[in-house]
mmCIF file of C-alpha atoms in Angstrom:
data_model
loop_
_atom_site.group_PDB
_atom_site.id
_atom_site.type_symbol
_atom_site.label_atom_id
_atom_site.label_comp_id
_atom_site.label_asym_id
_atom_site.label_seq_id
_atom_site.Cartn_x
_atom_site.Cartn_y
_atom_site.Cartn_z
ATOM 1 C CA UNK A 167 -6.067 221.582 121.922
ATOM 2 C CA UNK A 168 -4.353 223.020 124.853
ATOM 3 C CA UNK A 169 -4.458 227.276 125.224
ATOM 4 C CA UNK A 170 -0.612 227.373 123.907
ATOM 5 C CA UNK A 171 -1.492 225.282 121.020
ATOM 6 C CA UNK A 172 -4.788 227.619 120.013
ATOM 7 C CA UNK A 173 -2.258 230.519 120.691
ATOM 8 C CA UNK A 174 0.291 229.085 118.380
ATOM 9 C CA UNK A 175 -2.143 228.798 115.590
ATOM 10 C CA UNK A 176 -3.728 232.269 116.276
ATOM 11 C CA UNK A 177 -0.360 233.380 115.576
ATOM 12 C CA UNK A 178 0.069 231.449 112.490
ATOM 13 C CA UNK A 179 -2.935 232.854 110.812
ATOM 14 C CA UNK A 180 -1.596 236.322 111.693
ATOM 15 C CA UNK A 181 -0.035 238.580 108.876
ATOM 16 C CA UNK A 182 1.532 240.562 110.594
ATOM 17 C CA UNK A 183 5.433 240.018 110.320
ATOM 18 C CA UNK A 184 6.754 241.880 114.070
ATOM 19 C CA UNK A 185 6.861 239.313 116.788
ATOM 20 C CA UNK A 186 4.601 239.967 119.420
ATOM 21 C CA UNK A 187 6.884 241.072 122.686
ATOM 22 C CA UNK A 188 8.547 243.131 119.882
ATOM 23 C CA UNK A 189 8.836 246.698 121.712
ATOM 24 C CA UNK A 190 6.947 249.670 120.153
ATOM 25 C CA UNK A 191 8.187 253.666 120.475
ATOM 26 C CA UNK A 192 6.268 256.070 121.266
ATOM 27 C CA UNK A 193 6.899 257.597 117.787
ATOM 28 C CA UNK A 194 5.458 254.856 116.143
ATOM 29 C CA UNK A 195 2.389 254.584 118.868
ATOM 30 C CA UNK A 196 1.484 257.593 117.604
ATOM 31 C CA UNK A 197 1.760 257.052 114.142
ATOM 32 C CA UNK A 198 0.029 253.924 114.457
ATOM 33 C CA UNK A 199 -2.798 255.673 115.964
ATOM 34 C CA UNK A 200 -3.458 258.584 113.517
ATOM 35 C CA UNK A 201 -3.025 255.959 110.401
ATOM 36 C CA UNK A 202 -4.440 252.192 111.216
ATOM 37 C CA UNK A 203 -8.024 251.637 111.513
ATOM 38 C CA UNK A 204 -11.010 250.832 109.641
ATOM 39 C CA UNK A 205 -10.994 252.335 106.097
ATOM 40 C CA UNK A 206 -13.876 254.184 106.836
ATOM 41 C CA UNK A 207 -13.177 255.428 110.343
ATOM 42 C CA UNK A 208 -13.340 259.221 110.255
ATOM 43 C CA UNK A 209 -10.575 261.318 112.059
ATOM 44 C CA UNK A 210 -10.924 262.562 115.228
ATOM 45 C CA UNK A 211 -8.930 265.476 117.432
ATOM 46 C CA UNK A 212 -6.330 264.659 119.052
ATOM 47 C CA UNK A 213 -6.851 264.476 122.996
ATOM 48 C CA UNK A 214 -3.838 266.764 123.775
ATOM 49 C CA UNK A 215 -3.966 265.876 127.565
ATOM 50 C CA UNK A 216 -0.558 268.180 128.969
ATOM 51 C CA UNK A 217 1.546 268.496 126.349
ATOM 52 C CA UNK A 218 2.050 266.360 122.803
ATOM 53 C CA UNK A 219 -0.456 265.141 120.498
ATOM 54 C CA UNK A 220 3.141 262.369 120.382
ATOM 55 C CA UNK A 221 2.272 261.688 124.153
ATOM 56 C CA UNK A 222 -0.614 259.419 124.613
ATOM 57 C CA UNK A 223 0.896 258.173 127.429
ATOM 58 C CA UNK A 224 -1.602 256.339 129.483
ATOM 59 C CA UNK A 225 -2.898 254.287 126.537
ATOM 60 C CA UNK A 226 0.544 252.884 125.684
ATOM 61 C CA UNK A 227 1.759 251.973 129.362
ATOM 62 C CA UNK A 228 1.041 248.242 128.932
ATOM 63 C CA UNK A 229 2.363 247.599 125.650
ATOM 64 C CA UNK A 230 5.903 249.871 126.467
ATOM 65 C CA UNK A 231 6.217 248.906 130.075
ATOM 66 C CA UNK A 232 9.585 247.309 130.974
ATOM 67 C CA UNK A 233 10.981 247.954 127.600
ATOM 68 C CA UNK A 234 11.339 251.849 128.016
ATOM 69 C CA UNK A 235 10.232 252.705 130.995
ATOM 70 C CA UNK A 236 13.698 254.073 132.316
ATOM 71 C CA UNK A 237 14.008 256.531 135.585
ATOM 72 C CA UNK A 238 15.284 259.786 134.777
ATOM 73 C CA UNK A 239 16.383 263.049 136.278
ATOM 74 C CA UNK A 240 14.260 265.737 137.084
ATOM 75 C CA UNK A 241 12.024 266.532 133.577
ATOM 76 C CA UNK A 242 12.711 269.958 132.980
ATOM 77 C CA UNK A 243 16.473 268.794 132.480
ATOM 78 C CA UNK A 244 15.775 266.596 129.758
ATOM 79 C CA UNK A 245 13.532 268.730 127.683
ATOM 80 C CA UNK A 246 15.507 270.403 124.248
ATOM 81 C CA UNK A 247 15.982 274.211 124.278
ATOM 82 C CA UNK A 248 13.073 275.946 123.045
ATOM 83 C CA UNK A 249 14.117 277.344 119.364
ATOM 84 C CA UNK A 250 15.135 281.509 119.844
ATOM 85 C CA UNK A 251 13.940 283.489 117.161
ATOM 86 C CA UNK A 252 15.057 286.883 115.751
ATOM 87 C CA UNK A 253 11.710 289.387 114.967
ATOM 88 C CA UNK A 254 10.903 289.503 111.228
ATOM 89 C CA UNK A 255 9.321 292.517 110.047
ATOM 90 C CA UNK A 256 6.854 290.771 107.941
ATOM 91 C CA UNK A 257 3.131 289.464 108.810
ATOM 92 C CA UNK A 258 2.329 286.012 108.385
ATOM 93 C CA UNK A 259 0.435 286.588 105.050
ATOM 94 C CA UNK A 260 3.969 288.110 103.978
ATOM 95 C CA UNK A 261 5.881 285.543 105.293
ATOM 96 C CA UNK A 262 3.756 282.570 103.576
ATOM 97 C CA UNK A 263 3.747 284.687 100.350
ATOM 98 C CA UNK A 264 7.590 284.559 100.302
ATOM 99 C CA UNK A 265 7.452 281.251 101.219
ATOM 100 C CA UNK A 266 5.197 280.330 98.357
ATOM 101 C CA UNK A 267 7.157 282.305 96.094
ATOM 102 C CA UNK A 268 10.259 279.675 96.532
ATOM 103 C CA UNK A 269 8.026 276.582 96.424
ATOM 104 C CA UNK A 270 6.901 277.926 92.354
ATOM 105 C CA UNK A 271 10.546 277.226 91.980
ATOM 106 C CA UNK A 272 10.519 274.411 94.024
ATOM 107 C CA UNK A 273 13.233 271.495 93.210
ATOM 108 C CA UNK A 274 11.564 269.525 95.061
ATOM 109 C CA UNK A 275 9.725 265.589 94.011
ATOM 110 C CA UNK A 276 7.570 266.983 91.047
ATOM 111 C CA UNK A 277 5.171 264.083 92.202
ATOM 112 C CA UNK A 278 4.133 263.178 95.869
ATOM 113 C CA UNK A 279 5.601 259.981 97.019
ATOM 114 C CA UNK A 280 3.673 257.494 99.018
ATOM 115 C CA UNK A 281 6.269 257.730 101.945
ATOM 116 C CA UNK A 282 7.668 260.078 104.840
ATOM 117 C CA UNK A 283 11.070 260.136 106.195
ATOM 118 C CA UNK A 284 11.071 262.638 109.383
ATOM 119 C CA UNK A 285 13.542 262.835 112.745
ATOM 120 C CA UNK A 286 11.806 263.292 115.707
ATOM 121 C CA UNK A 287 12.208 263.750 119.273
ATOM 122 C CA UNK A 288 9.461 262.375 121.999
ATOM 123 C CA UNK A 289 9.100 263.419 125.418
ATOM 124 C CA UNK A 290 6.474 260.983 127.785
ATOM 125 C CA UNK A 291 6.133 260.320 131.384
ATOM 126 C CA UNK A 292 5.173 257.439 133.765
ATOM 127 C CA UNK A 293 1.980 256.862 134.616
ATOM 128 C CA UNK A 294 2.070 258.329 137.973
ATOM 129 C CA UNK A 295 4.314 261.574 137.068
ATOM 130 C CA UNK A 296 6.824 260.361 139.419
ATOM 131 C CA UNK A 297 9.278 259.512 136.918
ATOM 132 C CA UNK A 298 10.154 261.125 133.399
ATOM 133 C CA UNK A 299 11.644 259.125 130.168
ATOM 134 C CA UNK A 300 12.796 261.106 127.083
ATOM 135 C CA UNK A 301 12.609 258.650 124.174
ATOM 136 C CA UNK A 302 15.621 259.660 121.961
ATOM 137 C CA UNK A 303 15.190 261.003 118.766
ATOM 138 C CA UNK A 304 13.946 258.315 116.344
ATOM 139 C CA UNK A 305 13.722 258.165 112.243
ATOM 140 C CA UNK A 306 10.057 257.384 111.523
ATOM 141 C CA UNK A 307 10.183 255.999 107.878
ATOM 142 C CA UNK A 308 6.897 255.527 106.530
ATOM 143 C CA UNK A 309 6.424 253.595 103.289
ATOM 144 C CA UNK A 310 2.924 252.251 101.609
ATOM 145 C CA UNK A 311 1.566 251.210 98.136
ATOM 146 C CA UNK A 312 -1.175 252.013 96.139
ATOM 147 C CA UNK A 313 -2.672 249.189 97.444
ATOM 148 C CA UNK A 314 -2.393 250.118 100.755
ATOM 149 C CA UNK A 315 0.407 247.917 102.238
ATOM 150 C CA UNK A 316 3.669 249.159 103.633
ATOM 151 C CA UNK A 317 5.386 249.602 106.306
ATOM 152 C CA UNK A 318 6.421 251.497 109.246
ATOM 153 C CA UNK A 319 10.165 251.445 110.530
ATOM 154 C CA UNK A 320 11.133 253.551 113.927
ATOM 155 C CA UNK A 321 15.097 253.895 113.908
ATOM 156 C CA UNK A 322 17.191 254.933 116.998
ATOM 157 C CA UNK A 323 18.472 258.229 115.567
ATOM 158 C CA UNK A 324 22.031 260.318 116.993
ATOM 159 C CA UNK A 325 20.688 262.773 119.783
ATOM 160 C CA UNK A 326 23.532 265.110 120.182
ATOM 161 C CA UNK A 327 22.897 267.298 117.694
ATOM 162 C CA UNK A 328 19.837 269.231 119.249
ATOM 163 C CA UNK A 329 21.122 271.776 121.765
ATOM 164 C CA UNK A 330 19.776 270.137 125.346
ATOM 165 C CA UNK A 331 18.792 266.881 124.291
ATOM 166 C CA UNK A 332 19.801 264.374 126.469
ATOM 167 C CA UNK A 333 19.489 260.705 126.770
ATOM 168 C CA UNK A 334 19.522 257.852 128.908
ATOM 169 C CA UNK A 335 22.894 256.354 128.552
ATOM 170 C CA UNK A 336 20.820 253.410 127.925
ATOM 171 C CA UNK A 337 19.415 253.812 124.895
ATOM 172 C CA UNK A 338 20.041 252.243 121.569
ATOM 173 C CA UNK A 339 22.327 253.124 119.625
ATOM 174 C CA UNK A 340 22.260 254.982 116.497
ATOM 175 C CA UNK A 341 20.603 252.820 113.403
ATOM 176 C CA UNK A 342 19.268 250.111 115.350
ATOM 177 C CA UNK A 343 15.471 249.414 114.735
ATOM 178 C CA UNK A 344 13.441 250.032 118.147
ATOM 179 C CA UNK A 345 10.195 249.196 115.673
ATOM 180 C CA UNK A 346 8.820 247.799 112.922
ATOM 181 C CA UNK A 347 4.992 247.295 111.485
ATOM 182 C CA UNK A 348 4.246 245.987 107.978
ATOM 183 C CA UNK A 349 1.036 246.519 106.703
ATOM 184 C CA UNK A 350 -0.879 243.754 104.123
ATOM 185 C CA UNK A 351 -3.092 244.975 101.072
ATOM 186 C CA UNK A 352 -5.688 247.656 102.211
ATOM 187 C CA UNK A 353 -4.316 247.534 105.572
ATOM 188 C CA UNK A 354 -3.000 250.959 105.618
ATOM 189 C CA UNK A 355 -5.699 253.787 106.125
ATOM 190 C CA UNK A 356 -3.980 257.624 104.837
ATOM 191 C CA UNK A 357 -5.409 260.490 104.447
ATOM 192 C CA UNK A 358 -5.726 260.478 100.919
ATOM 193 C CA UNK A 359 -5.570 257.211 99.396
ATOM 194 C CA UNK A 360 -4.327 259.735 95.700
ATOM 195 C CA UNK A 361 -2.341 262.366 95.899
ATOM 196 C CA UNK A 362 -4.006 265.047 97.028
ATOM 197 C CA UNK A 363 -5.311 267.889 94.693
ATOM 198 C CA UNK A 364 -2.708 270.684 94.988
ATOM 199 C CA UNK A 365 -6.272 272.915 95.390
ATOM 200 C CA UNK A 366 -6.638 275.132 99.225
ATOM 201 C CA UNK A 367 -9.881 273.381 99.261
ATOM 202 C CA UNK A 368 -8.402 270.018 98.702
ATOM 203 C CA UNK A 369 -6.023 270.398 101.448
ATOM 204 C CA UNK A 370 -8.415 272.167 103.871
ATOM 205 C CA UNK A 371 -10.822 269.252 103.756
ATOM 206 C CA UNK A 372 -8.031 266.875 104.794
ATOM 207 C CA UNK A 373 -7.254 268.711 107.734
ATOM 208 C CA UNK A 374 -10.749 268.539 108.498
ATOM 209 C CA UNK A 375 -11.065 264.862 108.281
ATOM 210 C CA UNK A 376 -7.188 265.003 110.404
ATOM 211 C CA UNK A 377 -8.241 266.791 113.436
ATOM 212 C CA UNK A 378 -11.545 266.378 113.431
ATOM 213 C CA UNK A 379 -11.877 270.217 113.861
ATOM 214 C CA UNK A 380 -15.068 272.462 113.017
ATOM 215 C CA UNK A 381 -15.328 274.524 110.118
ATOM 216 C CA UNK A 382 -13.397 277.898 112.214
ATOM 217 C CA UNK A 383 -10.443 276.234 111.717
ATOM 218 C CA UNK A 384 -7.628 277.521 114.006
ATOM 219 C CA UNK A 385 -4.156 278.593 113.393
ATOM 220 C CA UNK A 386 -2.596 275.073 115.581
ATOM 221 C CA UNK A 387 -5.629 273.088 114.105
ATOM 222 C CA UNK A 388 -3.872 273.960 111.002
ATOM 223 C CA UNK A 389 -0.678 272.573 111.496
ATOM 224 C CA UNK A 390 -1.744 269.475 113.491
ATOM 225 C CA UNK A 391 -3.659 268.561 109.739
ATOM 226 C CA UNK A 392 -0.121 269.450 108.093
ATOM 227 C CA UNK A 393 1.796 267.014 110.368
ATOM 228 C CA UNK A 394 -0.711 264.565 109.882
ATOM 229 C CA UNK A 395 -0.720 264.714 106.062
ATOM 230 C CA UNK A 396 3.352 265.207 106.099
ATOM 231 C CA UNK A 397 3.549 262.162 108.480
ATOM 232 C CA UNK A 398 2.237 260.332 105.137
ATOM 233 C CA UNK A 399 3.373 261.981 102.090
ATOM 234 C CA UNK A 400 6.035 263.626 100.749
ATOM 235 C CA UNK A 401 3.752 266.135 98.854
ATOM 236 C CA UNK A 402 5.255 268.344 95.721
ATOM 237 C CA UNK A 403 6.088 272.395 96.162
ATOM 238 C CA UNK A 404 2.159 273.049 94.828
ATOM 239 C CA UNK A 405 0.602 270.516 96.856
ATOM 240 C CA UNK A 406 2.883 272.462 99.675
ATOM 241 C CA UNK A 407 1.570 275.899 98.798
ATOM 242 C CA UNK A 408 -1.947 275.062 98.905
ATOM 243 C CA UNK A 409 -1.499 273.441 102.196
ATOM 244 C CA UNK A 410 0.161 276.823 103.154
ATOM 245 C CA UNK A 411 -3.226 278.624 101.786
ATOM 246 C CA UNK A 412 -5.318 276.738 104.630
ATOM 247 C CA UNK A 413 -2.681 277.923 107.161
ATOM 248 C CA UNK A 414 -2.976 281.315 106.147
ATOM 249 C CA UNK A 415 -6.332 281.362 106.550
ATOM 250 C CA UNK A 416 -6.404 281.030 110.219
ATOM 251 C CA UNK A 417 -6.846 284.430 111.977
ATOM 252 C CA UNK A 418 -5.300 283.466 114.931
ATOM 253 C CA UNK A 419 -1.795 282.498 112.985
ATOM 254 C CA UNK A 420 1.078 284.558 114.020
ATOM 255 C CA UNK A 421 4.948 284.922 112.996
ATOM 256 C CA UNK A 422 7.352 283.912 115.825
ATOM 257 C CA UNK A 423 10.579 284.877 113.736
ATOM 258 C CA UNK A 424 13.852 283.688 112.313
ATOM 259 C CA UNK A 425 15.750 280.976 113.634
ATOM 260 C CA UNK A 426 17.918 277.839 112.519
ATOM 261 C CA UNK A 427 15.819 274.371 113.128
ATOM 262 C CA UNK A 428 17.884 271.907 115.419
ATOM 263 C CA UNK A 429 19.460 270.356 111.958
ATOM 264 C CA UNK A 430 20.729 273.898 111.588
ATOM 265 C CA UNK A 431 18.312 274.627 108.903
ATOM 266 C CA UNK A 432 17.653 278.153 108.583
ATOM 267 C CA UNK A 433 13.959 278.379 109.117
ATOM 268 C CA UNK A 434 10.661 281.030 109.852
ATOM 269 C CA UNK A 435 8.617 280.013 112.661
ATOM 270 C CA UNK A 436 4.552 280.018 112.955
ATOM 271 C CA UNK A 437 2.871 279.606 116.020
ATOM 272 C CA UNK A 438 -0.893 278.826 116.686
ATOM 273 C CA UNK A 439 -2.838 276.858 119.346
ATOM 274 C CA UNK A 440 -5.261 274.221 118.675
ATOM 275 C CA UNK A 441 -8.856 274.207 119.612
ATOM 276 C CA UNK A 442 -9.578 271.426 122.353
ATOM 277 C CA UNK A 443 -9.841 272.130 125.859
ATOM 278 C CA UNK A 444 -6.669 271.655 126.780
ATOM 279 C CA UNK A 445 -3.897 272.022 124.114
ATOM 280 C CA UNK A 446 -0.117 272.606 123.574
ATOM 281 C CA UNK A 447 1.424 275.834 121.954
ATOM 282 C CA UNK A 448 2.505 274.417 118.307
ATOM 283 C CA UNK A 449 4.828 275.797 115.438
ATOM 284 C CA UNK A 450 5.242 275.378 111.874
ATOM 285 C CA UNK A 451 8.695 275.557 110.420
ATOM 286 C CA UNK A 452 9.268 276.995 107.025
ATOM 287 C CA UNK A 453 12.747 276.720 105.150
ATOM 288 C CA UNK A 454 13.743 280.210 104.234
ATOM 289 C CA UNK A 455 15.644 278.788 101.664
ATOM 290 C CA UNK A 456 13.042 276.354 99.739
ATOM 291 C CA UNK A 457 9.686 277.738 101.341
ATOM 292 C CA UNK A 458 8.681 273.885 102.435
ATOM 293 C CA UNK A 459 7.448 272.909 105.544
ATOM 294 C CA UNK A 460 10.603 271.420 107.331
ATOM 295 C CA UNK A 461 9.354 271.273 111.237
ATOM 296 C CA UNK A 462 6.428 270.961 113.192
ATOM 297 C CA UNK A 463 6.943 271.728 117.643
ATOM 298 C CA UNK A 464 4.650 271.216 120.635
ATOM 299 C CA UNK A 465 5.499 272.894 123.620
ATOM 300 C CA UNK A 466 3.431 273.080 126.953
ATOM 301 C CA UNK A 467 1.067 276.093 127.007
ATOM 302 C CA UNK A 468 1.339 276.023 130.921
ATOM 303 C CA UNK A 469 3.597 274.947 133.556
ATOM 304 C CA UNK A 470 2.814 271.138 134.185
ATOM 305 C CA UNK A 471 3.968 270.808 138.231
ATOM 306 C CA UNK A 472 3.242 266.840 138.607
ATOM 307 C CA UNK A 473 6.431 266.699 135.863
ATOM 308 C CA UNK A 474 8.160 269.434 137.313
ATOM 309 C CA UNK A 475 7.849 271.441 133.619
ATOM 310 C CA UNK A 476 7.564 275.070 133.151
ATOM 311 C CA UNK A 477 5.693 276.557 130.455
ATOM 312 C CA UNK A 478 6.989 276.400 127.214
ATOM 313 C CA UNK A 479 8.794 273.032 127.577
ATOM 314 C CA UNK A 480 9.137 271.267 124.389
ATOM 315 C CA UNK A 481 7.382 268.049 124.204
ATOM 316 C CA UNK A 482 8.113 266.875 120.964
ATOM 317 C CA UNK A 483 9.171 267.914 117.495
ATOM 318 C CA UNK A 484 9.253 266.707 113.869
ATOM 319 C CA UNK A 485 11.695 267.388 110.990
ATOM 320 C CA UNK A 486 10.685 266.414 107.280
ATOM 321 C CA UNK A 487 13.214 266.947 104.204
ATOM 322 C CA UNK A 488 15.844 265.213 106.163
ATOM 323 C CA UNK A 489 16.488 262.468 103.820
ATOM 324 C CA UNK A 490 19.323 263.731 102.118
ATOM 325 C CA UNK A 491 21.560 263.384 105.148
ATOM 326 C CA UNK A 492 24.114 260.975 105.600
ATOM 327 C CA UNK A 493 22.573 259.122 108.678
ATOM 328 C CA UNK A 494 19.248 259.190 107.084
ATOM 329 C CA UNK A 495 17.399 255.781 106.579
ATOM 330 C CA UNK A 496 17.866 254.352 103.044
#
């Protein structure tokens, strides 16, 4: 048997339904590497190296080379707006309080769903920091059983919406797939395998196993263990509000103010930094109008000069509760 015949066979035994040169986004990189592995691999941190917990840029450079590698303009012009926010008089005990207050009446799934449907916008770099790519905002729809199979479909996503997000001409266009993964029975490693206990003790031991974090939780630590559970369910308005309870419980968490998210979505913001010797400024957005969780941010906590980026750049965001919208994956 020749090496192309062994690889042909290989390939036959293989479940997995993507063909191999099929190219992979950086969205779903990441999503691939908080979620697949060994069902009893534990969580670790994040290694937030300059910027996103999104960007693991260096591990991904042979598997993305050539596909979406693309040179850009300087960095700093491709980076969205950083959100403005009008002060808010309240703390951020007050403002979760009011925000739990309109998840009681929440409309909301009144059971979690095995699946999340977020818009998201990625910011990477080559290898050597000569060149910058901004991968264009992508749907990440995430979709698994009970049995743990599902599947993971990255969809080119309109980027003119966000004020200062700009694309390579190049890109897809809207609605095409840029990536797909399917998972086979107990594949799929979440979180929670069950929907998770709407209990502050429940949720705070899930972030634990998320980021991998110590018991002194901190305010970012907090909301890296909300994207990660987000990224997998769609959890109810209690399930929400206990999450909220481990966020509240960080001393270091503190109210950035009122803005609109870059749907237009009016929205509170909370800001923390994650423990780790090198990590991003991140914010939690809450819907003033529901009290859920509708946006997660990273932004550089210093200037990065190799990538010509000043403090505060955003390198990527997240927004959940977007399904309703017309260009939403169905």
């Amino acid at each position: 048997m020749s090496d192309d015949d062994l690889a042909r066979a290989l390939r036959g035994l293989d479940p997995a339904r993507t063909p191999l040169d099929a190219p992979l986004p950086l969205a779903a990189e990441r999503r691939l590497r908080e979620i697949v592995g060994g069902p009893s691999a534990r969580r670790r941190r994040p290694v937030l190296a300059w910027g996103s917990a999104a960007a693991v840029v260096t591990l991904i450079v042979a598997i993305v080379a050539g596909v979406f590698w693309m040179p850009a303009p300087s960095a700093s012009a491709l980076t969205p707006k950083p959100l403005v926010y009008a002060p808010v008089a309240a703390d951020a005990a007050e403002v979760i309080a009011d925000a739990q207050r309109l998840l009681a009446d929440d409309d909301g799934p009144s059971e979690a769903q095995r699946r999340s449907l977020s818009l998201g916008w990625y910011f990477s770099a080559s290898p050597d920091g000569a060149e910058a790519t901004v991968f264009r905002r992508e749907w990440v729809d995430l979709r698994w059983n009970e049995n743990l199979s599902g599947s993971l479909v990255t969809t080119a996503a309109d980027a003119t919406n966000a004020d200062g997000d700009t694309v390579p001409t190049t890109d897809p266009v809207p609605g095409t797939v840029v990536g797909e993964m399917r998972y086979v029975q107990n594949q799929f490693s979440p979180l929670s395998r069950t929907p998770p206990e709407p209990t502050a003790a429940a949720m705070r031991e899930l972030v634990l196993t998320s980021t991998g974090a110590g018991d002194g939780l901190t305010a970012g630590d907090a909301m890296l263990g909300a994207r990660s559970l987000l990224g997998e369910w769609t959890l109810t308005g209690e399930q929400q509000s206990a999450l909220l309870d481990v966020v509240a419980a960080a001393p270091d968490l503190r109210v950035l103010g009122q803005t609109s998210d870059r749907l237009g979505r009016p929205v509170v913001g909370l800001g923390g930094i994650p423990s780790g010797p090198v990590s991003p400024q991140v914010t939690l957005l809450l819907s003033t109008e529901t009290g859920r969780i509708v946006g997660f941010e990273s932004a550089l906590a210093e200037a990065n000069t190799d990538l010509d980026l000043p403090a505060g750049s955003i390198t990527d965001y997240t927004l959940w509760d977007v399904h309703d919208r017309e260009d939403a994956p169905r």
